[in-house]
JSON list of C-alpha atoms in Angstrom, two decimals:
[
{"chain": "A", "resi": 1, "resn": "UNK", "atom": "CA", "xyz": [-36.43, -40.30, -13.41]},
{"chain": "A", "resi": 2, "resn": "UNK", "atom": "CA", "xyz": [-33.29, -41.24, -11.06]},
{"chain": "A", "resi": 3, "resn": "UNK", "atom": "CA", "xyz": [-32.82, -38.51, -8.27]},
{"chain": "A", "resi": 4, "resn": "UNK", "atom": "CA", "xyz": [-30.76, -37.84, -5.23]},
{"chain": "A", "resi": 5, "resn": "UNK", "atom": "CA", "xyz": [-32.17, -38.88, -1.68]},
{"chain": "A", "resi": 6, "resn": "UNK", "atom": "CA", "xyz": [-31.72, -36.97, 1.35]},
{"chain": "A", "resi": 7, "resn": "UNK", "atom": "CA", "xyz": [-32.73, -38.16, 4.84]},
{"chain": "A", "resi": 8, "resn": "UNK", "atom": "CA", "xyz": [-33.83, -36.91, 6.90]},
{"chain": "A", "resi": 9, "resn": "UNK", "atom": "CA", "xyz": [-35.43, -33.96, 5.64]},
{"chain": "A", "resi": 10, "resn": "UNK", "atom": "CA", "xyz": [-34.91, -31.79, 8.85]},
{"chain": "A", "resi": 11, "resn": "UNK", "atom": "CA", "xyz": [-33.06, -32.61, 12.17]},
{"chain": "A", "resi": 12, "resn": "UNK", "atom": "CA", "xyz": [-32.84, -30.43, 15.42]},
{"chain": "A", "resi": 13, "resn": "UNK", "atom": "CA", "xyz": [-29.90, -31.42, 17.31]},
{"chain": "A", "resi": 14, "resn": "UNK", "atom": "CA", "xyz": [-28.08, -30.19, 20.64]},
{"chain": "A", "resi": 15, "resn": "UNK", "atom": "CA", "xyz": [-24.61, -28.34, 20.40]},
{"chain": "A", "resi": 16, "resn": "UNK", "atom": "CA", "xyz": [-22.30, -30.43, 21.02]},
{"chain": "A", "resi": 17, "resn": "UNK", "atom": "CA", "xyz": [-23.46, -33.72, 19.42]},
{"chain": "A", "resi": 18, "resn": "UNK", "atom": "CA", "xyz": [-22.60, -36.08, 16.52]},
{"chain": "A", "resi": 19, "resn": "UNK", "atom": "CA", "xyz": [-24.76, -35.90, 13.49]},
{"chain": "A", "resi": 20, "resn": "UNK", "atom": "CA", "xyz": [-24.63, -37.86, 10.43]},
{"chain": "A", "resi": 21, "resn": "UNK", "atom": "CA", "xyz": [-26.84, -36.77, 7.11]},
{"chain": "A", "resi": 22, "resn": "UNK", "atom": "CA", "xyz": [-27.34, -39.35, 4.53]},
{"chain": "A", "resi": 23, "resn": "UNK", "atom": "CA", "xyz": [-27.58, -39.39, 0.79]},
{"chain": "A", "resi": 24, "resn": "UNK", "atom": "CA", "xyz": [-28.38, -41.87, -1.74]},
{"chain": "A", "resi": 25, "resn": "UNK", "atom": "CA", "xyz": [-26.61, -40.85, -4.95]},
{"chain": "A", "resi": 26, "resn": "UNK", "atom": "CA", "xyz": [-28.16, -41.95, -8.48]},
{"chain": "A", "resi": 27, "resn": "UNK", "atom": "CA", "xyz": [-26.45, -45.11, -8.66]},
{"chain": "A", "resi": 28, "resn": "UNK", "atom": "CA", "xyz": [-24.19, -45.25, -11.41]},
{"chain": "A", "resi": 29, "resn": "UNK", "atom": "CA", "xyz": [-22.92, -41.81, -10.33]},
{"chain": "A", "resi": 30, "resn": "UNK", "atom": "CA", "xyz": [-19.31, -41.57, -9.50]},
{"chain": "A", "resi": 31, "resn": "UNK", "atom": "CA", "xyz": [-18.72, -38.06, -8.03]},
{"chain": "A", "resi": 32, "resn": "UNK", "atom": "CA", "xyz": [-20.29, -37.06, -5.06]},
{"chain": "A", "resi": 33, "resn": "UNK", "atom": "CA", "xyz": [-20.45, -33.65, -3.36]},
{"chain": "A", "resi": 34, "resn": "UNK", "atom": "CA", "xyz": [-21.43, -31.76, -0.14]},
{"chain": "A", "resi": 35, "resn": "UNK", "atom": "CA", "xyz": [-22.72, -28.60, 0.23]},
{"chain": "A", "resi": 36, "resn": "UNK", "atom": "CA", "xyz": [-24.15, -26.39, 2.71]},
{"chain": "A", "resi": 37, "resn": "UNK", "atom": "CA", "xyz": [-26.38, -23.10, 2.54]},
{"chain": "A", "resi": 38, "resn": "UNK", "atom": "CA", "xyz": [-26.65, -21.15, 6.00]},
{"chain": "A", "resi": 39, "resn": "UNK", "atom": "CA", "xyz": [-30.61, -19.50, 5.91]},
{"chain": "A", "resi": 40, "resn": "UNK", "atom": "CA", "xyz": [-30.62, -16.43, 3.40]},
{"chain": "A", "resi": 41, "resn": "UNK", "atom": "CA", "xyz": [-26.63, -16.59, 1.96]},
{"chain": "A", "resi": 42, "resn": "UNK", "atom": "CA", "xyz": [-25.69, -18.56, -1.30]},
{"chain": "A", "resi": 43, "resn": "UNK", "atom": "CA", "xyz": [-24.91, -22.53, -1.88]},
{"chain": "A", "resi": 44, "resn": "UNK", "atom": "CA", "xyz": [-21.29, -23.21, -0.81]},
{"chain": "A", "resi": 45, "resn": "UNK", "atom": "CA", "xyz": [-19.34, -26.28, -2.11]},
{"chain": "A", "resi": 46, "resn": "UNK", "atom": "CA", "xyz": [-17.93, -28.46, 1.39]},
{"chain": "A", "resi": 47, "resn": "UNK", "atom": "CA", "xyz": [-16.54, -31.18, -0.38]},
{"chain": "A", "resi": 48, "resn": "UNK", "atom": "CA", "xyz": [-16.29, -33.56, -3.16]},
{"chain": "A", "resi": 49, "resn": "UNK", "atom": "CA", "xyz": [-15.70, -37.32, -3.42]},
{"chain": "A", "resi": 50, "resn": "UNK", "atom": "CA", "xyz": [-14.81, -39.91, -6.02]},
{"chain": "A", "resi": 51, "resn": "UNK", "atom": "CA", "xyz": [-12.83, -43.74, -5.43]},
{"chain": "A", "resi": 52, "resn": "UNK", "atom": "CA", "xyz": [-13.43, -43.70, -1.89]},
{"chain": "A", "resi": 53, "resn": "UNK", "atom": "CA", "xyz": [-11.55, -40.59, -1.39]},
{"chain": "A", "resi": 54, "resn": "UNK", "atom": "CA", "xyz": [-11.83, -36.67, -0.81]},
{"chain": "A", "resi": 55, "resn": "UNK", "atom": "CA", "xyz": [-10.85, -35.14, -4.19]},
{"chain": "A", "resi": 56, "resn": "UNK", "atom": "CA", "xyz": [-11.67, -31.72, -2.67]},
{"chain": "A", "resi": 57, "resn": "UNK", "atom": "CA", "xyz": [-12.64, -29.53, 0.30]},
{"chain": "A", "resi": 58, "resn": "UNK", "atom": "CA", "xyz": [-13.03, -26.03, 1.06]},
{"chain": "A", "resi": 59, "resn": "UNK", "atom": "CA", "xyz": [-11.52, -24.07, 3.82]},
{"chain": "A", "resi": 60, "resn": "UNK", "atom": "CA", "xyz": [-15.24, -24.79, 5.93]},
{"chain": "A", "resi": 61, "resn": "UNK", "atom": "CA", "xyz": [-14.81, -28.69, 5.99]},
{"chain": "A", "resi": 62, "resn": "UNK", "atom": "CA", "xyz": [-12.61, -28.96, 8.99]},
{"chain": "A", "resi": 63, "resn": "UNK", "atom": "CA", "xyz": [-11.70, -31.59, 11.20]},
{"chain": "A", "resi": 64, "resn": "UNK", "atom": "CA", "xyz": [-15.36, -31.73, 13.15]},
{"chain": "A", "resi": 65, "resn": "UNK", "atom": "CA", "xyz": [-16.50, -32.82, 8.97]},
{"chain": "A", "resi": 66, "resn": "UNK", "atom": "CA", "xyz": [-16.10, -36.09, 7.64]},
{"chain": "A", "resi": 67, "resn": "UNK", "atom": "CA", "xyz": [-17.88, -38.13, 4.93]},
{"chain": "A", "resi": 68, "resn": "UNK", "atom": "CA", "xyz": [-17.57, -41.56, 3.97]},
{"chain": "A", "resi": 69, "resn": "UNK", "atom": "CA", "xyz": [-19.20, -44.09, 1.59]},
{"chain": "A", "resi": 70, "resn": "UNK", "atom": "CA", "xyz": [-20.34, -47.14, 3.83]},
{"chain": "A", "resi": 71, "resn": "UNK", "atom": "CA", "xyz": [-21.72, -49.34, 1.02]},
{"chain": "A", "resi": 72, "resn": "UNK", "atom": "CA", "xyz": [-22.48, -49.11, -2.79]},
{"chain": "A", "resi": 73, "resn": "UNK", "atom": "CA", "xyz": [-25.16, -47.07, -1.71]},
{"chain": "A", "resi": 74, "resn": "UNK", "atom": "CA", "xyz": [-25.05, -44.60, 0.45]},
{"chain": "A", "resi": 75, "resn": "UNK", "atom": "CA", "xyz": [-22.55, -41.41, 1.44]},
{"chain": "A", "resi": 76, "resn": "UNK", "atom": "CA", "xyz": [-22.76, -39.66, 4.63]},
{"chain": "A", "resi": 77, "resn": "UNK", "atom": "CA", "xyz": [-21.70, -36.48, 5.98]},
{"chain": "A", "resi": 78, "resn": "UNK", "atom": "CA", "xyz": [-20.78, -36.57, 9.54]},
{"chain": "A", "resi": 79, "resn": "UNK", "atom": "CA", "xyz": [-19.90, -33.45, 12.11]},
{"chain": "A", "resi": 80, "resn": "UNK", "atom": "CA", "xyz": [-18.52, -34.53, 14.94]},
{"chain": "A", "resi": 81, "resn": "UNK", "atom": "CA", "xyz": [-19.25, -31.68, 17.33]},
{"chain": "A", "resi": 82, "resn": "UNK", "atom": "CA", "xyz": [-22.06, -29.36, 15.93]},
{"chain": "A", "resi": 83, "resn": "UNK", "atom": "CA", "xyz": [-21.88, -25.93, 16.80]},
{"chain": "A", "resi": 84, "resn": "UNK", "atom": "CA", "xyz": [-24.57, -23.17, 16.44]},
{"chain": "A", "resi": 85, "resn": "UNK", "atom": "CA", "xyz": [-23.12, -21.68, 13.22]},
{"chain": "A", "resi": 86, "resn": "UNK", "atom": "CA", "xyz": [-23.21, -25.27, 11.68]},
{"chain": "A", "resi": 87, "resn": "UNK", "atom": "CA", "xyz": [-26.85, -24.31, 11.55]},
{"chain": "A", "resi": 88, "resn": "UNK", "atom": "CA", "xyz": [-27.95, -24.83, 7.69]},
{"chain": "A", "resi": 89, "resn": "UNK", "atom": "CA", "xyz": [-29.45, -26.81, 4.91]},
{"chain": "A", "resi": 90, "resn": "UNK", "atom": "CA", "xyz": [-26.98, -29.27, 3.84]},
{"chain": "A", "resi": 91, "resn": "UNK", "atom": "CA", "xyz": [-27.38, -30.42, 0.09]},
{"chain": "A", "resi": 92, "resn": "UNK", "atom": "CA", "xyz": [-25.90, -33.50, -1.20]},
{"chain": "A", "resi": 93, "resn": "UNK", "atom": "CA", "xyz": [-25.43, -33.86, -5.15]},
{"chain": "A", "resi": 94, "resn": "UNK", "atom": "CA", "xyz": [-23.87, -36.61, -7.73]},
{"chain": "A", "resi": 95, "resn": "UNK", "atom": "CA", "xyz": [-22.33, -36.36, -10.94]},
{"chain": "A", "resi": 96, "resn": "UNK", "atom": "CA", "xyz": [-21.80, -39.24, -13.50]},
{"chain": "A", "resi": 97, "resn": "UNK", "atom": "CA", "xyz": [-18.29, -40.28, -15.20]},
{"chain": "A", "resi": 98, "resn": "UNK", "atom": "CA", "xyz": [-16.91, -38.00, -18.11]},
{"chain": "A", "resi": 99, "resn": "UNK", "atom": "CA", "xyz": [-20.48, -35.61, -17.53]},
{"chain": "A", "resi": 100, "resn": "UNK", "atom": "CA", "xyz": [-20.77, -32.38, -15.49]},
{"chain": "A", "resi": 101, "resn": "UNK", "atom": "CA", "xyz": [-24.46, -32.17, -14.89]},
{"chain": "A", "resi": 102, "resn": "UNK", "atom": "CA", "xyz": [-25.27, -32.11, -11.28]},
{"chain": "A", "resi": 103, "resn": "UNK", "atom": "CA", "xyz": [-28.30, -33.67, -9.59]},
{"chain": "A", "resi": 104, "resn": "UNK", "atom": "CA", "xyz": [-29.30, -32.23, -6.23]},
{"chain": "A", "resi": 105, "resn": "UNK", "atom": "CA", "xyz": [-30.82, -33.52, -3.72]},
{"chain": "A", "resi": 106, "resn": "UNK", "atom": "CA", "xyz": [-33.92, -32.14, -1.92]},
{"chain": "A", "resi": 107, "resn": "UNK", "atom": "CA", "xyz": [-31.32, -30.73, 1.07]},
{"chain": "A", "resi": 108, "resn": "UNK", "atom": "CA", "xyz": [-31.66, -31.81, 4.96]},
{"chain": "A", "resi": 109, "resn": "UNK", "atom": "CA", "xyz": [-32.42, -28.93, 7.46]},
{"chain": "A", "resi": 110, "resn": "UNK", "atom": "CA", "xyz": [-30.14, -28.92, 10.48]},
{"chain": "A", "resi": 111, "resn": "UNK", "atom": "CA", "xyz": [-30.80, -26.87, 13.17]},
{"chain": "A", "resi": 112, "resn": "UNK", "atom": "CA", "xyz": [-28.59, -26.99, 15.87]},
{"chain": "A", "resi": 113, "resn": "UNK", "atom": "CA", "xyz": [-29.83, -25.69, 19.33]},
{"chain": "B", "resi": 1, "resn": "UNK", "atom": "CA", "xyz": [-11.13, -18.24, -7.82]},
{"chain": "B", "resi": 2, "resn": "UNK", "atom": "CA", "xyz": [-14.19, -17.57, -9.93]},
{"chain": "B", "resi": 3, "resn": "UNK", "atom": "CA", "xyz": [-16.58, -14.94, -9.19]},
{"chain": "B", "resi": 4, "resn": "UNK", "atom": "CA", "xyz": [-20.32, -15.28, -9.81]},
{"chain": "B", "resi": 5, "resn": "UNK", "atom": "CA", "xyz": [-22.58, -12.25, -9.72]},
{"chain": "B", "resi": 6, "resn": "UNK", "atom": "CA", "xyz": [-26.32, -12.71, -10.39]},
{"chain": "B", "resi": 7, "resn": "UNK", "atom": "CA", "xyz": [-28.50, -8.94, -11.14]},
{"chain": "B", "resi": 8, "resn": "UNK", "atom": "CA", "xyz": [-31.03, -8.24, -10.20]},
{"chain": "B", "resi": 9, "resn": "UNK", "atom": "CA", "xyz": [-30.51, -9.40, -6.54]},
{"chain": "B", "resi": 10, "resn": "UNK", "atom": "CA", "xyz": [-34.27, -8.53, -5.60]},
{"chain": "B", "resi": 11, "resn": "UNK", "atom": "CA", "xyz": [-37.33, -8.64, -8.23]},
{"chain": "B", "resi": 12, "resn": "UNK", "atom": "CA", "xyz": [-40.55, -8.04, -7.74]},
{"chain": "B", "resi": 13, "resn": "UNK", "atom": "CA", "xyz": [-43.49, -8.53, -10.22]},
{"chain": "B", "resi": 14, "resn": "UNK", "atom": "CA", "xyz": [-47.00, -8.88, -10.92]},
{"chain": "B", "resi": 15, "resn": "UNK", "atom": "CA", "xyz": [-48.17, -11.74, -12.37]},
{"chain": "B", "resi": 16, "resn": "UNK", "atom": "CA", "xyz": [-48.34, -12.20, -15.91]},
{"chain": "B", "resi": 17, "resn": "UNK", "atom": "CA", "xyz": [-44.94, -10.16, -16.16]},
{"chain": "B", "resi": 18, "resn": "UNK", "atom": "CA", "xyz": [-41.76, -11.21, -18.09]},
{"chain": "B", "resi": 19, "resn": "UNK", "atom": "CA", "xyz": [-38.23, -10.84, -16.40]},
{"chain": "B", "resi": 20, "resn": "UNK", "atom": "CA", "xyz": [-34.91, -11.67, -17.17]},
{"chain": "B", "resi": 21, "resn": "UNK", "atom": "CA", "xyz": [-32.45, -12.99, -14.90]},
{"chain": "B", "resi": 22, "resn": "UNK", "atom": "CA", "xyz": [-28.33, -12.22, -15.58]},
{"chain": "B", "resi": 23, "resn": "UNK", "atom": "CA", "xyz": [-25.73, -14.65, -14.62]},
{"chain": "B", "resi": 24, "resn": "UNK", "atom": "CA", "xyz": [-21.84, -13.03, -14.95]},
{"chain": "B", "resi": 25, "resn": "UNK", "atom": "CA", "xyz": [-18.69, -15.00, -14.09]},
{"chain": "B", "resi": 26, "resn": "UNK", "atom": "CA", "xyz": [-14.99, -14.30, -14.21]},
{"chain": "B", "resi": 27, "resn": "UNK", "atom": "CA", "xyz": [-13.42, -17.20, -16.15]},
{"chain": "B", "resi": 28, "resn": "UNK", "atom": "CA", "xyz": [-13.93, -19.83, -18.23]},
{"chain": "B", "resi": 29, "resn": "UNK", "atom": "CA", "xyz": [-16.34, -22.35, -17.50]},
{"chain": "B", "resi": 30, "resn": "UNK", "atom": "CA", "xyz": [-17.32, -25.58, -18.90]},
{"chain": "B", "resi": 31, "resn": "UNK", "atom": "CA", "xyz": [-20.89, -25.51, -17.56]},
{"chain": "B", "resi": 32, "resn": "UNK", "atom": "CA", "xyz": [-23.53, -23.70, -16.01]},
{"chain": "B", "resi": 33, "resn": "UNK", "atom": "CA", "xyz": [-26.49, -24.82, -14.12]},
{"chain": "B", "resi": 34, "resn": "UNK", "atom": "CA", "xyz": [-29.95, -22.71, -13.58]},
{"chain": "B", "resi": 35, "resn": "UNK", "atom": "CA", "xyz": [-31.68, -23.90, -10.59]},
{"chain": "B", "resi": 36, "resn": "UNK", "atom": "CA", "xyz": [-34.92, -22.49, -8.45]},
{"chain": "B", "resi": 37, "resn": "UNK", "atom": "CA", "xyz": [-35.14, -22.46, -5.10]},
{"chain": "B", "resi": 38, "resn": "UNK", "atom": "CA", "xyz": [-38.78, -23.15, -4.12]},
{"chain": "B", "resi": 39, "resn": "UNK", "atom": "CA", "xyz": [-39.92, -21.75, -0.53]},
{"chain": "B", "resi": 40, "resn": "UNK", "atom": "CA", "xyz": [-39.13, -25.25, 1.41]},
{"chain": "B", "resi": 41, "resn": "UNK", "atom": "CA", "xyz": [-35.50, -24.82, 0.49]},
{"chain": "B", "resi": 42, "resn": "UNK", "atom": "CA", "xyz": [-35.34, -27.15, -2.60]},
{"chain": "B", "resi": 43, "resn": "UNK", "atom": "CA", "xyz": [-33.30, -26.83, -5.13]},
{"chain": "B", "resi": 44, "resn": "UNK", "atom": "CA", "xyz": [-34.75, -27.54, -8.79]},
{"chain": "B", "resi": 45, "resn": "UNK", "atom": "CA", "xyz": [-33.26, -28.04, -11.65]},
{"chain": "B", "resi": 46, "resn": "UNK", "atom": "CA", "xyz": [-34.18, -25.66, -14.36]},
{"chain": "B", "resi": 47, "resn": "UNK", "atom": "CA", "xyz": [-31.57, -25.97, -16.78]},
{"chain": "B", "resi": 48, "resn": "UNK", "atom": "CA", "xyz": [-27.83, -27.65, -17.74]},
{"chain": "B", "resi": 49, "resn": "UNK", "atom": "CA", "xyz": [-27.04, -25.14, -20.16]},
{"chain": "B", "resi": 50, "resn": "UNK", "atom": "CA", "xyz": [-23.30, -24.79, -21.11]},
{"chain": "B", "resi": 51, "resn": "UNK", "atom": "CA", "xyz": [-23.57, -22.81, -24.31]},
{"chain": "B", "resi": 52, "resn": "UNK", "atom": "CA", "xyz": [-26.33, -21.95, -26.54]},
{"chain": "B", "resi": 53, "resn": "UNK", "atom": "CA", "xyz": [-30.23, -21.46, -25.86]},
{"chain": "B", "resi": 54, "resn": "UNK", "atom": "CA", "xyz": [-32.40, -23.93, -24.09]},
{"chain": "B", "resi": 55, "resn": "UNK", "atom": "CA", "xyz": [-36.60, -23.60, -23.47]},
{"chain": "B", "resi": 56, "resn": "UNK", "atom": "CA", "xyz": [-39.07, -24.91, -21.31]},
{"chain": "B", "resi": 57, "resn": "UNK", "atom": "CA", "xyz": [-42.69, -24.43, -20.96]},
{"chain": "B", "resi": 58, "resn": "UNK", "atom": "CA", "xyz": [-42.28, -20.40, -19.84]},
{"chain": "B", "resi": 59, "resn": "UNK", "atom": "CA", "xyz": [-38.86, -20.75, -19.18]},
{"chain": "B", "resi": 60, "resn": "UNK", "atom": "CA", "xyz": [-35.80, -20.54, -21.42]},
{"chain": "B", "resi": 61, "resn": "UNK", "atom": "CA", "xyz": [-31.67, -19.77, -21.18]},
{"chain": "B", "resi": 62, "resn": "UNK", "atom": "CA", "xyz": [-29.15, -18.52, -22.80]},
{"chain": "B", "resi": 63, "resn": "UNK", "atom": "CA", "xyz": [-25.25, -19.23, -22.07]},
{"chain": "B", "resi": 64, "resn": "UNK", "atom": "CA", "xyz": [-23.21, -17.15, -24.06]},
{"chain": "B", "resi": 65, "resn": "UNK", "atom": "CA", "xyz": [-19.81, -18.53, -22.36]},
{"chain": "B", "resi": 66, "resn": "UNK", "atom": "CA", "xyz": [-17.19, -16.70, -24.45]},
{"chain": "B", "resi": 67, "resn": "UNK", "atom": "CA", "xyz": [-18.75, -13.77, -23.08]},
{"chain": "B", "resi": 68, "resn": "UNK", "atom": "CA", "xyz": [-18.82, -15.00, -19.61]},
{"chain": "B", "resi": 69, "resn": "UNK", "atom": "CA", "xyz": [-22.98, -14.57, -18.94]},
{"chain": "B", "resi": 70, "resn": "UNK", "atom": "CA", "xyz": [-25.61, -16.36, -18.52]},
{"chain": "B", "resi": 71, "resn": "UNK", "atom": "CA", "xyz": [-29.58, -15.23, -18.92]},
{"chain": "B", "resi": 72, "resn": "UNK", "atom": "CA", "xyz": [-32.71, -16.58, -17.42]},
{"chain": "B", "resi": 73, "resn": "UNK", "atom": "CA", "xyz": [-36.10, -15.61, -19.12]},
{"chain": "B", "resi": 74, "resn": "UNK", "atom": "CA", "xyz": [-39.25, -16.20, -17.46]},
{"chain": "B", "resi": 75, "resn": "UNK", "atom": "CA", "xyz": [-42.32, -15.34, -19.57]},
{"chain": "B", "resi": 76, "resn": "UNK", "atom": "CA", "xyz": [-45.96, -14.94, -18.00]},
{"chain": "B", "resi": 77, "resn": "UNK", "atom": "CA", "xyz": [-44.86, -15.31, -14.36]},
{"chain": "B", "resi": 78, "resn": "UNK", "atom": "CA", "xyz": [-47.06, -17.05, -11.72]},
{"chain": "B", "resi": 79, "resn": "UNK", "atom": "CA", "xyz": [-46.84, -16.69, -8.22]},
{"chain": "B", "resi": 80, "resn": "UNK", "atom": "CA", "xyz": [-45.69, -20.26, -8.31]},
{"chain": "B", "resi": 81, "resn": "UNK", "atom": "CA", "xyz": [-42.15, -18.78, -9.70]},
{"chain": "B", "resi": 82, "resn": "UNK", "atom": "CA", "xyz": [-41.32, -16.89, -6.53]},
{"chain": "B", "resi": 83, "resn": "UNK", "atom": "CA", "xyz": [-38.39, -18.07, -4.86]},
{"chain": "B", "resi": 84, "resn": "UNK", "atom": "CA", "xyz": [-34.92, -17.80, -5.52]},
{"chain": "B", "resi": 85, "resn": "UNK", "atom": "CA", "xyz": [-33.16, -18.55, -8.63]},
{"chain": "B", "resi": 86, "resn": "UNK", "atom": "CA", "xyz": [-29.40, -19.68, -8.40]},
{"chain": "B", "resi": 87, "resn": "UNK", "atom": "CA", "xyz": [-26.71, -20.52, -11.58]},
{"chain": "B", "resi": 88, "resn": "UNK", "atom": "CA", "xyz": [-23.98, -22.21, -11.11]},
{"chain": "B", "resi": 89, "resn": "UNK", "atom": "CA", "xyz": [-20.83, -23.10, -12.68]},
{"chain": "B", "resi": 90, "resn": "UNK", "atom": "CA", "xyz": [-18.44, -25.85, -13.20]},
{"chain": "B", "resi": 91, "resn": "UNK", "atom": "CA", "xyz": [-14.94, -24.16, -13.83]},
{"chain": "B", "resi": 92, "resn": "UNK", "atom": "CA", "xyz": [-12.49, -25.18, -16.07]},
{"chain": "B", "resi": 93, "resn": "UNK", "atom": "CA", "xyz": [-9.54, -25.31, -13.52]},
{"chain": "B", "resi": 94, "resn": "UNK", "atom": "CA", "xyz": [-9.10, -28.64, -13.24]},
{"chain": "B", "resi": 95, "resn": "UNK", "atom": "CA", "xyz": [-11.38, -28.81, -10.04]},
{"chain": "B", "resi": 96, "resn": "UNK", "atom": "CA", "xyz": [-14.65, -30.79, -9.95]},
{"chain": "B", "resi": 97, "resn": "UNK", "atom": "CA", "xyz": [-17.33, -28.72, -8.09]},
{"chain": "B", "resi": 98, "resn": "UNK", "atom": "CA", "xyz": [-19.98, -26.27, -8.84]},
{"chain": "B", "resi": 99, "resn": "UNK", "atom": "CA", "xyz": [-19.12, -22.62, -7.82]},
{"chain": "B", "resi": 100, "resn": "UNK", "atom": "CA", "xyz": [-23.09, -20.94, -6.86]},
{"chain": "B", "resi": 101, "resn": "UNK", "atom": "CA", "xyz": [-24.00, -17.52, -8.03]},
{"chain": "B", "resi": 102, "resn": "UNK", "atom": "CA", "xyz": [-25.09, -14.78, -5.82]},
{"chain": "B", "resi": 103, "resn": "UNK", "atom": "CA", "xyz": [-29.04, -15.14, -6.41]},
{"chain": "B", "resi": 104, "resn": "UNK", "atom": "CA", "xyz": [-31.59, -13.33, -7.17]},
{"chain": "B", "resi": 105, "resn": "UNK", "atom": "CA", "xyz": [-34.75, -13.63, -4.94]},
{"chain": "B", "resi": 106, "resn": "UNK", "atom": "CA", "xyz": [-38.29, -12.92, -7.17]},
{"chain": "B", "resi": 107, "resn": "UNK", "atom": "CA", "xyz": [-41.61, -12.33, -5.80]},
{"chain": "B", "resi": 108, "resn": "UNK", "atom": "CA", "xyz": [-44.66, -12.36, -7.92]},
{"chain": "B", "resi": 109, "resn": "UNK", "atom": "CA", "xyz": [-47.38, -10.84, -6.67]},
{"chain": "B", "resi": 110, "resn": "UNK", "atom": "CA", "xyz": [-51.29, -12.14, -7.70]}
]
């Protein structure tokens, strides 16, 4: 069965540094989303992304977030400058044409120190 | 924008119990998603379940969408289930994301 892959599964990074989490959709998805869960609250939608463009964000994907699709492969999300409250498991998920079912993927840990 | 409130937010059981799990939301919605959250922070999918009744193995849901709920039955629970179980819901506004639900957090006990 086609899934979503997340790497890397956890990474501990220093305040203040660049990360960038990668996802491989299922590959003939065309919507592609971000979102984040800080330990113990609910799932909260960062972003979406269809024809090489944001379609949507939410009011927590700022200007330290981007994403990008590098290749017919894989989209990243990338924070600039992470801060301690950027602490979270980030989920990445992919939706096909004309359907609504969403496939997760297994989530990447960040904890930022 | 859409509110989604899951009840009960806490359950505990012993195993071999059955439960059911309540999924409310505010507005229309053109799907709904049932996933568990297993104790390394995955998210599984249980079920894509915009209207109607769906089983699987000890597991079955109900979306009754013109009444704005959702309900998760889990029959003969395991200590295996524990975890926390999330729906969510893809509006009908025009937007294309999933809005998450509240949770509800169940621990079976052995």
């Amino acid at each position: 069965e086609p899934e979503v892959t997340q790497t890397p599964s956890h990474q501990v990074t220093q305040m203040g540094q660049e990360v960038i989490l990668r996802c491989v959709p299922i590959s003939n998805h065309l919507y592609f989303y971000w979102y984040r869960q800080i330990l113990g609250q609910k799932v909260e939608f960062l972003v979406s992304f269809y024809n090489n463009e944001i379609s949507e964000k939410s009011e927590i994907f700022d200007d330290q977030f981007s994403v990008e699709r590098p290749d017919g492969s894989n989209f990243t999300l990338k924070i600039r400058s992470t801060k301690l409250e950027d602490s979270a498991m980030y989920f990445c998920a992919s939706t096909a044409k004309g359907r609504t079912e969403a496939f997760f993927g297994q989530g990447t840990r960040l904890t930022v120190v | 924008g859409i509110q989604v409130e899951q009840s009960p937010p806490d359950l505990i059981l012993q195993e071999g119990a059955n439960s059911t799990l309540r999924c409310n939301f505010s507005d229309s919605v053109n799907n709904l998603q049932w996933f568990h959250q297993n104790p390394w922070g995955q998210l599984i999918n249980l079920f894509y379940i915009p209207s109607g009744t769906k089983q699987n193995g000890r597991l079955s849901a109900t979306t009754v969408a013109t009444e704005r709920y959702s309900l998760l039955y889990i029959s003969s629970s395991q200590t295996t289930d524990s975890g926390v179980y999330f729906c969510a819901v893809h509006t009908t506004s025009g937007t294309y994301k999933y809005i998450f639900g509240t949770g509800t957090r169940l621990k079976v006990l052995a």
